[in-house]
Amino acid sequence: MEKILTEEEQRTFLELTDNASKVVICAHVSPDGDAIGSTLALKHWLTRKGKQVTVVVPNFFPDFLHWMPGAGEVMVYMKHEEEVKAIVEEADLFVIADLNDSARLMELEGCVMANPAPKILIDHHLNPADFCQLVISHPEMCATAEVICHLLHQLGELEVITAEEATCLYAAMMCDTGAFTYNSNRAVVYECISHLLNRGIDKDRIYRNVYWTCSVARMRLTGYLLYVKMETVPEMNASIITLTNKERKLFGIKNGDTEGIANMPLQISGMRLSVFLSEDTEHEGVVKVSLRSVDDFPCNEMAARFFNGGGHKNASGGRLHCGMDEAVRKVHEAIKSYAHLLK
Ligand code: 5GP
Ligand code: MN
């Protein structure tokens, strides 16, 4: 494993963390496995270094991440607005993980940016915005957790992290790579995993904790979405699935219970692009767009051009301010304009 910080950056990192006593670690809106795993690993590690550490996120994260060590202490701004504001105001260091722009903090952005305390960004999204004193950004890496593995390795800490810390890091990398089925061809990813196994993780159990936890309702919803709601565009090797809040209610589906649905149509032979449209549960008149692809199809470019979003080449997202029918029309338009890459 190679060093990822210059000597000066390493000095800055150590100085910032040594001088801090109250650390707030934040992640992006609708936190995913990488966001929760990375922030919790950092929380456990910095707590061991004697810091008072709180993880704060803008809104709720899915149930299948609640088993992670420390997940119960994550402060959700949407639920505890005043408490979170007070903790953020008191912070003397921020570590911001798994996002490239403060706007991805949504409602948290205002209070975080109002506190002039130093900020460290640890991330793997393209084009990090300039809002932190120290930027540790590695878009070539599979997850923010991988960046953290390299960072800890450079500091001589990866060999001595606790099993809890290693568990959070492995879960985070696993979630951002579909259990190492995409974006995970670099050999060093497996070097990281090897270190984590040496620290006592049970990777088989972590897999089950994340992927084999669906409720009866979720299993039935999946069947319904694939049988009734999936529209394929065979000549474009693309598919579209839509989910309304009415359907969520009908099936008794909770927030986040749709994780992984977007990936499913890619199991169809020859399928290159899967689009999953779901009505936002928190903002009326907003449709969330999830894009998944295989090989070289650039979801992030499509997300930026058509859906006010972005992300990674094979997994991106965005949102549309319109109804579902209009959103579906927009998706067809986007697919048509990418015919040269899809056919
Ligand atoms: P998901 O489809 O799971 O919501 O998002 C997949 C990926 O797309 C996320 O990991 C994130 O990198 C990116 N993404 C999702 N929504 C947005 C968005 O609104 N803006 C940007 N820039 N990226 C997004
Ligand atoms: Mn990530």
Coordinates of C-alpha atoms and ligand atoms in Angstrom, one line a residue:
M1 CA 0.0 0.0 0.0
E2 CA 1.3 3.4 -0.9
K3 CA 1.3 6.6 1.0
I4 CA -1.6 8.9 0.2
L5 CA -0.5 12.0 2.1
T6 CA 2.5 14.1 1.5
E7 CA 4.7 14.7 4.5
E8 CA 3.2 18.1 4.9
E9 CA -0.3 16.8 4.6
Q10 CA 0.4 14.1 7.2
R11 CA 1.8 16.8 9.6
T12 CA -1.4 18.9 9.0
F13 CA -3.6 15.9 9.6
L14 CA -1.8 15.0 12.9
E15 CA -1.8 18.6 14.0
L16 CA -5.5 19.1 13.4
T17 CA -6.5 15.9 15.1
D18 CA -4.0 16.3 18.0
N19 CA -5.3 19.8 18.7
A20 CA -8.9 18.9 18.6
S21 CA -11.0 17.8 21.6
K22 CA -14.6 17.9 20.2
V23 CA -14.8 16.3 16.8
V24 CA -17.9 16.2 14.6
I25 CA -17.9 13.7 11.8
C26 CA -20.5 14.3 9.0
A27 CA -21.6 12.4 6.0
H28 CA -24.0 13.1 3.1
V29 CA -27.7 13.2 2.9
S30 CA -29.4 9.7 2.7
P31 CA -26.3 8.1 4.1
D32 CA -25.3 4.8 2.5
G33 CA -23.1 2.0 3.8
D34 CA -19.9 3.8 2.9
A35 CA -21.0 7.0 4.6
I36 CA -22.1 5.2 7.8
G37 CA -19.3 2.7 7.9
S38 CA -16.6 5.3 7.2
T39 CA -17.8 7.8 9.8
L40 CA -18.3 5.2 12.5
A41 CA -14.8 3.7 11.9
L42 CA -13.4 7.3 12.3
K43 CA -15.5 7.8 15.3
H44 CA -14.2 4.7 17.1
W45 CA -10.6 5.4 16.1
L46 CA -10.7 9.1 17.2
T47 CA -12.5 8.1 20.4
R48 CA -9.7 5.7 21.2
K49 CA -7.4 8.7 20.8
G50 CA -9.2 10.5 23.6
K51 CA -11.5 12.7 21.5
Q52 CA -15.1 13.5 22.2
V53 CA -16.6 12.4 18.9
T54 CA -20.1 12.7 17.4
V55 CA -21.3 11.4 14.0
V56 CA -24.0 13.7 12.6
V57 CA -26.0 13.0 9.4
P58 CA -28.7 15.1 7.7
N59 CA -31.4 12.5 7.7
F60 CA -32.3 8.9 8.3
F61 CA -30.2 5.9 7.1
P62 CA -31.6 2.5 6.3
D63 CA -32.3 -0.2 8.8
F64 CA -29.8 -2.6 7.3
L65 CA -27.0 -0.4 8.5
H66 CA -28.2 -0.2 12.1
W67 CA -26.2 -3.3 13.2
M68 CA -23.0 -1.5 12.7
P69 CA -21.0 -0.8 16.0
G70 CA -22.0 2.7 17.1
A71 CA -24.8 3.2 14.7
G72 CA -27.2 3.8 17.6
E73 CA -25.3 6.9 18.6
V74 CA -25.4 8.6 15.2
M75 CA -27.2 11.9 15.5
V76 CA -29.8 12.5 12.8
Y77 CA -30.3 16.3 12.2
M78 CA -33.9 15.7 10.9
K79 CA -34.8 14.1 14.3
H80 CA -32.7 16.1 16.8
E81 CA -32.3 19.5 15.1
E82 CA -31.6 21.5 18.2
E83 CA -29.2 19.0 19.8
V84 CA -27.3 18.6 16.6
K85 CA -27.0 22.3 16.1
A86 CA -25.5 22.6 19.7
I87 CA -23.0 19.8 19.1
V88 CA -22.0 21.3 15.7
E89 CA -21.5 24.8 17.3
E90 CA -19.2 23.3 20.0
A91 CA -17.0 21.3 17.5
D92 CA -13.4 22.3 17.2
L93 CA -12.7 20.0 14.3
F94 CA -14.9 18.6 11.5
V95 CA -14.2 15.4 9.5
I96 CA -16.4 15.3 6.5
A97 CA -16.6 12.0 4.8
D98 CA -17.9 10.5 1.5
L99 CA -19.1 13.7 -0.2
N100 CA -17.4 16.2 -2.5
D101 CA -19.5 19.3 -1.9
S102 CA -20.9 20.9 1.3
A103 CA -24.3 21.1 -0.5
R104 CA -24.5 17.3 -0.1
L105 CA -24.9 18.0 3.7
M106 CA -28.3 19.5 2.8
E107 CA -30.0 21.0 5.9
L108 CA -26.7 20.4 7.9
E109 CA -24.7 22.6 5.6
G110 CA -25.6 25.9 7.1
C111 CA -24.6 25.2 10.7
V112 CA -21.5 23.2 9.8
M113 CA -20.2 25.9 7.5
A114 CA -21.0 28.6 10.1
N115 CA -18.5 27.1 12.5
P116 CA -15.0 28.3 11.4
A117 CA -13.3 25.3 13.0
P118 CA -10.9 23.4 10.7
K119 CA -12.4 20.8 8.4
I120 CA -10.8 17.7 6.9
L121 CA -12.4 16.1 3.8
I122 CA -12.0 12.4 3.3
D123 CA -13.7 11.2 0.1
H124 CA -13.6 9.3 -3.2
H125 CA -16.0 11.4 -5.4
L126 CA -14.7 13.3 -8.4
N127 CA -14.0 17.0 -8.3
P128 CA -13.9 17.9 -4.6
A129 CA -15.1 21.4 -3.9
D130 CA -12.8 23.8 -2.0
F131 CA -14.4 24.0 1.5
C132 CA -12.0 22.2 3.7
Q133 CA -8.5 23.0 5.1
L134 CA -7.2 19.5 4.3
V135 CA -8.6 17.5 1.4
I136 CA -7.9 13.8 1.2
S137 CA -9.7 12.9 -2.0
H138 CA -9.1 9.7 -4.0
P139 CA -11.6 9.2 -6.8
E140 CA -9.7 6.1 -8.0
M141 CA -10.6 4.3 -4.7
C142 CA -13.7 2.1 -4.4
A143 CA -15.0 3.7 -1.2
T144 CA -14.2 6.4 1.3
A145 CA -13.4 3.5 3.7
E146 CA -10.6 2.5 1.4
V147 CA -9.2 6.0 1.6
I148 CA -9.4 5.6 5.4
C149 CA -7.6 2.2 5.2
H150 CA -4.7 3.9 3.3
L151 CA -4.7 6.8 5.7
L152 CA -4.5 4.5 8.8
H153 CA -1.9 2.4 7.1
Q154 CA 0.3 5.5 6.5
L155 CA -0.1 6.4 10.1
G156 CA 1.0 2.9 11.2
E157 CA -2.5 2.3 12.7
L158 CA -4.1 -0.2 10.2
E159 CA -2.3 -3.0 11.9
V160 CA -3.7 -2.2 15.3
I161 CA -7.2 -1.1 14.7
T162 CA -10.0 -2.8 16.7
A163 CA -12.3 -5.4 15.2
E164 CA -15.1 -2.9 15.5
E165 CA -13.2 -0.3 13.4
A166 CA -12.3 -3.0 10.9
T167 CA -15.9 -4.2 10.7
C168 CA -17.1 -0.7 9.8
L169 CA -14.5 -0.2 7.2
Y170 CA -15.1 -3.6 5.5
A171 CA -18.9 -3.1 5.5
A172 CA -18.4 0.3 4.0
M173 CA -16.2 -1.0 1.2
M174 CA -18.5 -3.9 0.6
C175 CA -21.5 -1.6 0.2
D176 CA -19.9 0.7 -2.3
T177 CA -18.7 -2.2 -4.5
G178 CA -21.9 -4.3 -4.5
A179 CA -20.0 -6.9 -2.3
F180 CA -16.9 -6.5 -4.5
T181 CA -18.7 -7.1 -7.8
Y182 CA -18.0 -3.7 -9.3
N183 CA -15.4 -0.9 -9.0
S184 CA -13.1 -3.3 -7.2
N185 CA -10.5 -4.6 -9.6
R186 CA -7.5 -2.9 -8.0
A187 CA -5.4 -5.5 -6.2
V188 CA -4.8 -3.0 -3.3
V189 CA -8.6 -3.3 -2.4
Y190 CA -7.8 -6.9 -1.4
E191 CA -4.7 -5.8 0.5
C192 CA -7.0 -3.6 2.6
I193 CA -9.4 -6.5 3.1
S194 CA -6.5 -8.7 4.1
H195 CA -5.5 -6.2 6.8
L196 CA -9.1 -6.1 8.0
L197 CA -9.4 -9.9 8.2
N198 CA -6.2 -9.9 10.3
R199 CA -8.0 -7.5 12.7
G200 CA -10.7 -10.1 13.3
I201 CA -13.6 -9.2 11.0
D202 CA -16.2 -11.9 10.1
K203 CA -16.8 -10.9 6.5
D204 CA -19.4 -13.6 5.9
R205 CA -21.5 -12.3 8.8
I206 CA -21.1 -8.7 7.6
Y207 CA -22.4 -9.8 4.2
R208 CA -25.5 -11.4 5.8
N209 CA -26.0 -8.4 8.1
V210 CA -26.2 -6.1 5.1
Y211 CA -27.8 -8.2 2.3
W212 CA -29.9 -10.8 4.0
T213 CA -32.1 -8.7 6.2
C214 CA -35.0 -7.9 4.1
S215 CA -38.5 -7.9 5.5
V216 CA -41.3 -10.0 4.1
A217 CA -42.7 -6.6 2.8
R218 CA -39.5 -5.9 1.0
M219 CA -39.4 -9.3 -0.6
R220 CA -42.9 -8.9 -1.8
L221 CA -42.3 -5.4 -3.1
T222 CA -39.3 -6.6 -5.0
G223 CA -41.4 -9.3 -6.7
Y224 CA -44.0 -6.6 -7.5
L225 CA -41.6 -4.1 -8.9
L226 CA -39.9 -6.7 -11.2
Y227 CA -43.2 -8.4 -12.3
V228 CA -45.5 -5.4 -12.7
K229 CA -43.4 -2.2 -12.7
M230 CA -40.2 -2.9 -14.7
E231 CA -40.3 -1.5 -18.2
T232 CA -37.6 -2.7 -20.5
V233 CA -36.3 -0.8 -23.6
P234 CA -34.7 -3.9 -25.3
E235 CA -33.3 -2.1 -28.3
M236 CA -31.4 0.2 -25.9
N237 CA -30.5 -2.5 -23.3
A238 CA -32.0 -0.3 -20.7
S239 CA -34.8 -0.7 -18.1
I240 CA -36.9 1.6 -15.9
I241 CA -38.6 0.8 -12.6
T242 CA -40.8 3.3 -10.9
L243 CA -42.0 3.4 -7.2
T244 CA -44.6 5.8 -5.8
N245 CA -45.2 6.6 -2.2
K246 CA -48.6 5.1 -2.5
E247 CA -47.0 1.8 -3.4
R248 CA -44.5 2.2 -0.5
K249 CA -47.5 2.5 1.8
L250 CA -49.4 -0.4 0.2
F251 CA -46.5 -2.7 0.8
G252 CA -45.6 -1.2 4.2
I253 CA -42.1 -0.3 3.0
K254 CA -40.0 2.0 5.2
N255 CA -37.4 4.5 4.1
G256 CA -34.3 2.9 2.6
D257 CA -36.0 -0.4 2.2
T258 CA -35.5 -0.1 -1.6
E259 CA -31.7 -0.4 -1.4
G260 CA -30.4 -2.7 -4.2
I261 CA -33.6 -2.6 -6.4
A262 CA -31.8 -0.3 -8.9
N263 CA -29.1 -2.9 -9.5
M264 CA -31.5 -5.9 -10.1
P265 CA -32.3 -5.4 -13.8
L266 CA -28.5 -5.5 -14.6
Q267 CA -28.8 -9.2 -14.0
I268 CA -30.7 -9.5 -17.3
S269 CA -28.3 -10.7 -20.0
G270 CA -27.1 -7.8 -22.1
M271 CA -28.7 -5.1 -19.9
R272 CA -26.4 -2.0 -19.8
L273 CA -28.4 0.6 -17.9
S274 CA -31.0 0.4 -15.1
V275 CA -33.0 3.4 -14.0
F276 CA -34.9 3.4 -10.8
L277 CA -37.3 6.3 -10.1
S278 CA -38.8 6.7 -6.7
E279 CA -41.0 9.4 -5.3
D280 CA -39.1 11.2 -2.5
T281 CA -40.6 10.4 0.9
E282 CA -39.6 13.7 2.4
H283 CA -40.2 16.2 -0.3
E284 CA -43.4 16.2 -2.3
G285 CA -43.1 16.7 -6.0
V286 CA -39.6 15.3 -6.1
V287 CA -38.6 12.1 -7.9
K288 CA -35.3 10.5 -6.9
V289 CA -33.3 9.0 -9.8
S290 CA -30.9 6.1 -9.4
L291 CA -28.8 5.0 -12.3
R292 CA -26.8 1.8 -12.5
S293 CA -24.7 0.5 -15.4
V294 CA -22.1 -2.0 -16.5
D295 CA -18.8 -1.5 -18.3
D296 CA -18.1 1.9 -19.6
F297 CA -21.6 3.5 -19.6
P298 CA -21.2 6.8 -17.8
C299 CA -24.1 7.1 -15.4
N300 CA -22.6 10.1 -13.7
E301 CA -22.6 12.0 -17.0
M302 CA -26.2 11.1 -17.7
A303 CA -27.1 12.1 -14.1
A304 CA -25.4 15.5 -14.5
R305 CA -26.9 16.2 -17.9
F306 CA -30.5 15.0 -17.3
F307 CA -31.2 14.5 -13.6
N308 CA -29.4 17.4 -11.7
G309 CA -27.1 14.9 -10.1
G310 CA -23.8 13.0 -10.4
G311 CA -21.9 10.2 -8.8
H312 CA -19.8 7.4 -10.0
K313 CA -19.5 5.9 -13.5
N314 CA -21.6 2.8 -12.8
A315 CA -23.7 4.2 -9.9
S316 CA -25.1 7.6 -9.9
G317 CA -28.2 9.5 -8.7
G318 CA -30.1 12.7 -9.0
R319 CA -33.5 14.2 -8.6
L320 CA -36.3 15.7 -10.7
H321 CA -38.8 18.2 -9.6
C322 CA -41.9 16.8 -11.3
G323 CA -44.4 14.0 -11.2
M324 CA -43.6 10.4 -12.0
D325 CA -45.0 10.4 -15.6
E326 CA -42.9 13.5 -16.5
A327 CA -39.9 11.8 -14.9
V328 CA -40.4 8.6 -17.0
R329 CA -40.6 10.8 -20.2
K330 CA -37.3 12.5 -19.2
V331 CA -35.7 9.1 -18.7
H332 CA -36.8 8.0 -22.2
E333 CA -35.3 11.2 -23.6
A334 CA -32.0 10.6 -21.7
I335 CA -31.9 6.9 -23.0
K336 CA -32.5 8.0 -26.6
S337 CA -29.7 10.6 -26.4
Y338 CA -27.3 7.9 -25.2
A339 CA -28.4 5.4 -27.9
H340 CA -24.8 5.3 -29.4
L341 CA -23.5 3.9 -26.1
L342 CA -26.4 1.7 -25.2
K343 CA -27.3 -0.1 -28.5
Ligands
5GP1 P1 -28.2 6.2 -5.1 O1 -28.8 5.8 -6.4 O2 -27.9 5.0 -4.3 O3 -29.1 7.2 -4.4 O4 -26.9 7.0 -5.4 C1 -25.8 6.4 -6.0 C2 -24.6 7.3 -6.1 O5 -24.9 8.5 -6.9 C3 -24.3 7.9 -4.7 O6 -23.3 7.1 -4.1 C4 -23.8 9.3 -5.0 O7 -22.4 9.2 -5.3 C5 -24.5 9.6 -6.3 N1 -25.6 10.5 -6.1 C6 -26.9 10.2 -5.7 N2 -27.7 11.3 -5.7 C7 -26.9 12.3 -6.1 C8 -27.2 13.7 -6.3 O8 -28.3 14.2 -6.1 N3 -26.1 14.5 -6.7 C9 -24.9 14.0 -6.9 N4 -23.9 14.8 -7.3 N5 -24.6 12.7 -6.7 C10 -25.6 11.9 -6.3
MN2 MN -18.8 6.2 -1.1

